[in-house]
Amino acid sequence: MKIVGDSILRKKAEKVEVFDESLSKLLDDMVETMIFEGGVGLAAPQVGVSKMVAVVNPEPENSETLLRLVNPKITETGAETECIEEGCLSVPGIRGNVIRPVVIVLEYQDEKGNAAKMQIDGIVSRIVQHELDHLAGVLFTDRLSFAKKMMIKGKLKELARRTKQE
Ligand code: NI
C-alpha cells in the first residue's frame, strides 16, 4: 500500500487506452487488496499503478455491490452536500469530516471498454468521489477544514517522513 508521502499519490493518473488481460488482472488484484485491507474502495495509484482504475464496494463481501471502474469521471453533481467522516488506507490513523455533493452522475468504462453511466447517491457516491480524487492526485486530507488540517499536520508529516525513509 502506498502511504502519504509517496509521490505517486500526488500524480494525475493516466487514462486507460488498452483493455487487455493485464487490466482485468489489475482489477482482480485491487479487489483482493481492498478486501484484505478492510477497505470499501481502492484506486490504482494506491497500489503503485498510475492509471485511471478504481474499485468500490460498500459491502466488501457482496460481489453484487462491487464496482470495477475504468476511466471514471463525474459528469454532474447535485447541489446538496453533506459532511461525512472519511479515512483512507493511504493515510493510516487519520480520519476527518469532508463535505461533498450527495448525488453524482458517474460515467466510466468496464474492463472490456464498454461505456456505462449511472446516477448514484449515499455511501457509494461518497466512496466513488473519494476514489476519483485519488486519480487526480488529491487526498481527503486536502479537503479537511483549516482547523483540522492544523490538527493533523504533525501526524501527516510523520507518515510522510517514514514513507520517504523506506
Ligand atoms: Ni483513499
PDB file of C-alpha atoms and ligand atoms in Angstrom:
ATOM      1  CA  MET A   1       0.000   0.000   0.000  1.00  0.00           C
ATOM      2  CA  LYS A   2       1.331   3.418  -0.972  1.00  0.00           C
ATOM      3  CA  ILE A   3       1.260   5.772   2.015  1.00  0.00           C
ATOM      4  CA  VAL A   4       1.083   9.561   2.062  1.00  0.00           C
ATOM      5  CA  GLY A   5       4.494  10.979   1.214  1.00  0.00           C
ATOM      6  CA  ASP A   6       4.798   8.712  -1.825  1.00  0.00           C
ATOM      7  CA  SER A   7       4.800  10.913  -4.923  1.00  0.00           C
ATOM      8  CA  ILE A   8       2.591   8.524  -6.946  1.00  0.00           C
ATOM      9  CA  LEU A   9      -0.352   9.540  -4.737  1.00  0.00           C
ATOM     10  CA  ARG A  10       0.061  13.121  -5.980  1.00  0.00           C
ATOM     11  CA  LYS A  11       0.289  12.309  -9.680  1.00  0.00           C
ATOM     12  CA  LYS A  12      -2.608  12.562 -12.077  1.00  0.00           C
ATOM     13  CA  ALA A  13      -3.380   9.013 -13.221  1.00  0.00           C
ATOM     14  CA  GLU A  14      -3.200   8.141 -16.916  1.00  0.00           C
ATOM     15  CA  LYS A  15      -6.209   7.239 -18.984  1.00  0.00           C
ATOM     16  CA  VAL A  16      -6.514   3.548 -19.849  1.00  0.00           C
ATOM     17  CA  GLU A  17      -6.314   3.005 -23.614  1.00  0.00           C
ATOM     18  CA  VAL A  18      -5.710  -0.745 -23.773  1.00  0.00           C
ATOM     19  CA  PHE A  19      -8.385  -3.108 -22.495  1.00  0.00           C
ATOM     20  CA  ASP A  20      -6.499  -6.349 -22.160  1.00  0.00           C
ATOM     21  CA  GLU A  21      -5.893  -9.227 -19.795  1.00  0.00           C
ATOM     22  CA  SER A  22      -3.497  -7.199 -17.656  1.00  0.00           C
ATOM     23  CA  LEU A  23      -6.264  -4.668 -16.961  1.00  0.00           C
ATOM     24  CA  SER A  24      -8.603  -7.422 -15.715  1.00  0.00           C
ATOM     25  CA  LYS A  25      -5.754  -8.792 -13.633  1.00  0.00           C
ATOM     26  CA  LEU A  26      -5.107  -5.351 -12.125  1.00  0.00           C
ATOM     27  CA  LEU A  27      -8.793  -5.036 -11.202  1.00  0.00           C
ATOM     28  CA  ASP A  28      -8.818  -8.546  -9.678  1.00  0.00           C
ATOM     29  CA  ASP A  29      -5.704  -7.765  -7.635  1.00  0.00           C
ATOM     30  CA  MET A  30      -7.186  -4.474  -6.460  1.00  0.00           C
ATOM     31  CA  VAL A  31     -10.421  -6.147  -5.327  1.00  0.00           C
ATOM     32  CA  GLU A  32      -8.353  -8.688  -3.396  1.00  0.00           C
ATOM     33  CA  THR A  33      -6.227  -5.974  -1.787  1.00  0.00           C
ATOM     34  CA  MET A  34      -9.302  -3.910  -0.899  1.00  0.00           C
ATOM     35  CA  ILE A  35     -10.878  -6.896   0.874  1.00  0.00           C
ATOM     36  CA  PHE A  36      -7.615  -7.849   2.577  1.00  0.00           C
ATOM     37  CA  GLU A  37      -7.068  -4.309   3.861  1.00  0.00           C
ATOM     38  CA  GLY A  38     -10.673  -3.995   5.002  1.00  0.00           C
ATOM     39  CA  GLY A  39     -11.374  -1.033   2.743  1.00  0.00           C
ATOM     40  CA  VAL A  40     -14.505  -0.076   0.815  1.00  0.00           C
ATOM     41  CA  GLY A  41     -12.637   1.430  -2.129  1.00  0.00           C
ATOM     42  CA  LEU A  42      -9.203   1.464  -3.702  1.00  0.00           C
ATOM     43  CA  ALA A  43      -7.622   3.471  -6.519  1.00  0.00           C
ATOM     44  CA  ALA A  44      -4.786   2.138  -8.678  1.00  0.00           C
ATOM     45  CA  PRO A  45      -2.194   4.749  -7.566  1.00  0.00           C
ATOM     46  CA  GLN A  46      -2.572   3.348  -4.034  1.00  0.00           C
ATOM     47  CA  VAL A  47      -1.094   0.073  -5.275  1.00  0.00           C
ATOM     48  CA  GLY A  48       1.582   1.841  -7.295  1.00  0.00           C
ATOM     49  CA  VAL A  49      -0.144   1.971 -10.686  1.00  0.00           C
ATOM     50  CA  SER A  50      -0.773   5.464 -12.043  1.00  0.00           C
ATOM     51  CA  LYS A  51      -3.792   4.562 -14.162  1.00  0.00           C
ATOM     52  CA  MET A  52      -7.424   5.653 -14.067  1.00  0.00           C
ATOM     53  CA  VAL A  53      -8.699   2.479 -12.421  1.00  0.00           C
ATOM     54  CA  ALA A  54     -10.628   2.100  -9.160  1.00  0.00           C
ATOM     55  CA  VAL A  55     -12.705  -0.444  -7.296  1.00  0.00           C
ATOM     56  CA  VAL A  56     -15.537   0.416  -4.943  1.00  0.00           C
ATOM     57  CA  ASN A  57     -17.601  -1.806  -2.693  1.00  0.00           C
ATOM     58  CA  PRO A  58     -19.590  -0.500   0.264  1.00  0.00           C
ATOM     59  CA  GLU A  59     -20.249  -4.151   1.231  1.00  0.00           C
ATOM     60  CA  PRO A  60     -16.855  -5.834   0.747  1.00  0.00           C
ATOM     61  CA  GLU A  61     -18.261  -9.377   1.000  1.00  0.00           C
ATOM     62  CA  ASN A  62     -21.063  -8.784  -1.505  1.00  0.00           C
ATOM     63  CA  SER A  63     -19.933  -9.187  -5.122  1.00  0.00           C
ATOM     64  CA  GLU A  64     -23.204  -7.661  -6.363  1.00  0.00           C
ATOM     65  CA  THR A  65     -22.359  -4.241  -4.960  1.00  0.00           C
ATOM     66  CA  LEU A  66     -18.834  -4.238  -6.404  1.00  0.00           C
ATOM     67  CA  LEU A  67     -17.962  -1.548  -8.954  1.00  0.00           C
ATOM     68  CA  ARG A  68     -14.912  -2.014 -11.206  1.00  0.00           C
ATOM     69  CA  LEU A  69     -14.233   1.381 -12.734  1.00  0.00           C
ATOM     70  CA  VAL A  70     -12.015   2.217 -15.689  1.00  0.00           C
ATOM     71  CA  ASN A  71     -11.571   5.853 -16.767  1.00  0.00           C
ATOM     72  CA  PRO A  72     -14.294   7.017 -14.371  1.00  0.00           C
ATOM     73  CA  LYS A  73     -15.445  10.619 -14.368  1.00  0.00           C
ATOM     74  CA  ILE A  74     -18.123  12.622 -12.626  1.00  0.00           C
ATOM     75  CA  THR A  75     -20.201  14.419 -15.235  1.00  0.00           C
ATOM     76  CA  GLU A  76     -22.833  16.008 -12.996  1.00  0.00           C
ATOM     77  CA  THR A  77     -23.144  16.826  -9.314  1.00  0.00           C
ATOM     78  CA  GLY A  78     -26.251  17.698  -7.335  1.00  0.00           C
ATOM     79  CA  ALA A  79     -26.455  20.918  -5.321  1.00  0.00           C
ATOM     80  CA  GLU A  80     -26.994  19.191  -1.980  1.00  0.00           C
ATOM     81  CA  THR A  81     -23.865  18.427   0.051  1.00  0.00           C
ATOM     82  CA  GLU A  82     -23.208  16.528   3.234  1.00  0.00           C
ATOM     83  CA  CYS A  83     -20.418  16.277   5.754  1.00  0.00           C
ATOM     84  CA  ILE A  84     -19.218  12.724   6.458  1.00  0.00           C
ATOM     85  CA  GLU A  85     -16.157  11.347   8.213  1.00  0.00           C
ATOM     86  CA  GLU A  86     -13.657   9.690   5.883  1.00  0.00           C
ATOM     87  CA  GLY A  87     -10.494   7.689   6.220  1.00  0.00           C
ATOM     88  CA  CYS A  88      -8.057   6.289   3.681  1.00  0.00           C
ATOM     89  CA  LEU A  89      -5.799   3.220   3.500  1.00  0.00           C
ATOM     90  CA  SER A  90      -3.033   5.558   2.280  1.00  0.00           C
ATOM     91  CA  VAL A  91      -3.420   7.870   5.285  1.00  0.00           C
ATOM     92  CA  PRO A  92      -3.432   5.408   8.206  1.00  0.00           C
ATOM     93  CA  GLY A  93      -4.564   6.634  11.598  1.00  0.00           C
ATOM     94  CA  ILE A  94      -6.236   9.805  10.380  1.00  0.00           C
ATOM     95  CA  ARG A  95      -9.951  10.410   9.896  1.00  0.00           C
ATOM     96  CA  GLY A  96     -11.818  13.606   9.255  1.00  0.00           C
ATOM     97  CA  ASN A  97     -15.012  15.222   8.051  1.00  0.00           C
ATOM     98  CA  VAL A  98     -15.284  16.025   4.362  1.00  0.00           C
ATOM     99  CA  ILE A  99     -18.054  17.954   2.619  1.00  0.00           C
ATOM    100  CA  ARG A 100     -19.052  16.525  -0.759  1.00  0.00           C
ATOM    101  CA  PRO A 101     -22.088  16.501  -3.037  1.00  0.00           C
ATOM    102  CA  VAL A 102     -24.659  13.801  -2.234  1.00  0.00           C
ATOM    103  CA  VAL A 103     -25.725  12.902  -5.768  1.00  0.00           C
ATOM    104  CA  ILE A 104     -23.405  12.470  -8.736  1.00  0.00           C
ATOM    105  CA  VAL A 105     -23.627  11.159 -12.267  1.00  0.00           C
ATOM    106  CA  LEU A 106     -20.780   8.764 -12.906  1.00  0.00           C
ATOM    107  CA  GLU A 107     -19.526   7.760 -16.342  1.00  0.00           C
ATOM    108  CA  TYR A 108     -16.939   5.020 -16.723  1.00  0.00           C
ATOM    109  CA  GLN A 109     -15.868   2.053 -18.791  1.00  0.00           C
ATOM    110  CA  ASP A 110     -15.825  -1.582 -17.819  1.00  0.00           C
ATOM    111  CA  GLU A 111     -12.742  -3.743 -18.298  1.00  0.00           C
ATOM    112  CA  LYS A 112     -13.787  -4.510 -21.870  1.00  0.00           C
ATOM    113  CA  GLY A 113     -14.098  -0.832 -22.711  1.00  0.00           C
ATOM    114  CA  ASN A 114     -17.898  -0.671 -22.700  1.00  0.00           C
ATOM    115  CA  ALA A 115     -19.206   2.699 -21.575  1.00  0.00           C
ATOM    116  CA  ALA A 116     -21.589   2.951 -18.631  1.00  0.00           C
ATOM    117  CA  LYS A 117     -23.387   5.801 -16.912  1.00  0.00           C
ATOM    118  CA  MET A 118     -25.260   5.919 -13.639  1.00  0.00           C
ATOM    119  CA  GLN A 119     -26.645   8.286 -11.076  1.00  0.00           C
ATOM    120  CA  ILE A 120     -25.587   7.395  -7.560  1.00  0.00           C
ATOM    121  CA  ASP A 121     -26.026   8.745  -4.050  1.00  0.00           C
ATOM    122  CA  GLY A 122     -25.406   7.718  -0.457  1.00  0.00           C
ATOM    123  CA  ILE A 123     -22.330   5.807   0.601  1.00  0.00           C
ATOM    124  CA  VAL A 124     -21.480   4.603  -2.935  1.00  0.00           C
ATOM    125  CA  SER A 125     -21.400   8.170  -4.213  1.00  0.00           C
ATOM    126  CA  ARG A 126     -19.195   9.162  -1.300  1.00  0.00           C
ATOM    127  CA  ILE A 127     -16.674   6.358  -1.914  1.00  0.00           C
ATOM    128  CA  VAL A 128     -16.607   6.965  -5.678  1.00  0.00           C
ATOM    129  CA  GLN A 129     -15.832  10.651  -5.118  1.00  0.00           C
ATOM    130  CA  HIS A 130     -13.023   9.757  -2.700  1.00  0.00           C
ATOM    131  CA  GLU A 131     -11.503   7.260  -5.172  1.00  0.00           C
ATOM    132  CA  LEU A 132     -11.789   9.655  -8.122  1.00  0.00           C
ATOM    133  CA  ASP A 133      -9.897  12.211  -6.069  1.00  0.00           C
ATOM    134  CA  HIS A 134      -7.039   9.694  -5.849  1.00  0.00           C
ATOM    135  CA  LEU A 135      -6.933   9.525  -9.662  1.00  0.00           C
ATOM    136  CA  ALA A 136      -6.438  13.296  -9.724  1.00  0.00           C
ATOM    137  CA  GLY A 137      -3.697  13.208  -7.071  1.00  0.00           C
ATOM    138  CA  VAL A 138      -5.987  14.536  -4.346  1.00  0.00           C
ATOM    139  CA  LEU A 139      -6.244  13.103  -0.827  1.00  0.00           C
ATOM    140  CA  PHE A 140      -9.199  13.534   1.523  1.00  0.00           C
ATOM    141  CA  THR A 141      -6.915  15.389   3.927  1.00  0.00           C
ATOM    142  CA  ASP A 142      -6.704  18.183   1.317  1.00  0.00           C
ATOM    143  CA  ARG A 143     -10.444  18.716   1.807  1.00  0.00           C
ATOM    144  CA  LEU A 144     -10.486  18.995   5.590  1.00  0.00           C
ATOM    145  CA  SER A 145     -11.234  22.240   7.391  1.00  0.00           C
ATOM    146  CA  PHE A 146      -8.321  24.572   8.105  1.00  0.00           C
ATOM    147  CA  ALA A 147      -8.550  23.816  11.833  1.00  0.00           C
ATOM    148  CA  LYS A 148      -8.493  20.063  11.252  1.00  0.00           C
ATOM    149  CA  LYS A 149      -5.577  20.400   8.821  1.00  0.00           C
ATOM    150  CA  MET A 150      -3.622  22.169  11.549  1.00  0.00           C
ATOM    151  CA  MET A 151      -4.508  19.397  13.998  1.00  0.00           C
ATOM    152  CA  ILE A 152      -3.222  16.579  11.783  1.00  0.00           C
ATOM    153  CA  LYS A 153      -0.220  18.426  10.341  1.00  0.00           C
ATOM    154  CA  GLY A 154       2.302  16.748  12.617  1.00  0.00           C
ATOM    155  CA  LYS A 155       0.851  13.274  12.090  1.00  0.00           C
ATOM    156  CA  LEU A 156       0.875  13.711   8.297  1.00  0.00           C
ATOM    157  CA  LYS A 157       4.470  14.890   8.372  1.00  0.00           C
ATOM    158  CA  GLU A 158       5.465  11.880  10.445  1.00  0.00           C
ATOM    159  CA  LEU A 159       3.733   9.491   7.994  1.00  0.00           C
ATOM    160  CA  ALA A 160       5.466  11.160   5.046  1.00  0.00           C
ATOM    161  CA  ARG A 161       8.827  11.073   6.803  1.00  0.00           C
ATOM    162  CA  ARG A 162       8.508   7.324   7.414  1.00  0.00           C
ATOM    163  CA  THR A 163       7.413   6.743   3.803  1.00  0.00           C
ATOM    164  CA  LYS A 164      10.431   8.580   2.443  1.00  0.00           C
ATOM    165  CA  GLN A 165      12.784   6.560   4.620  1.00  0.00           C
ATOM    166  CA  GLU A 166      11.616   3.257   3.127  1.00  0.00           C
TER     167      GLU A 166
HETATM  168 NI    NI B   1      -8.328   6.738  -0.109  1.00  0.00          NI
END
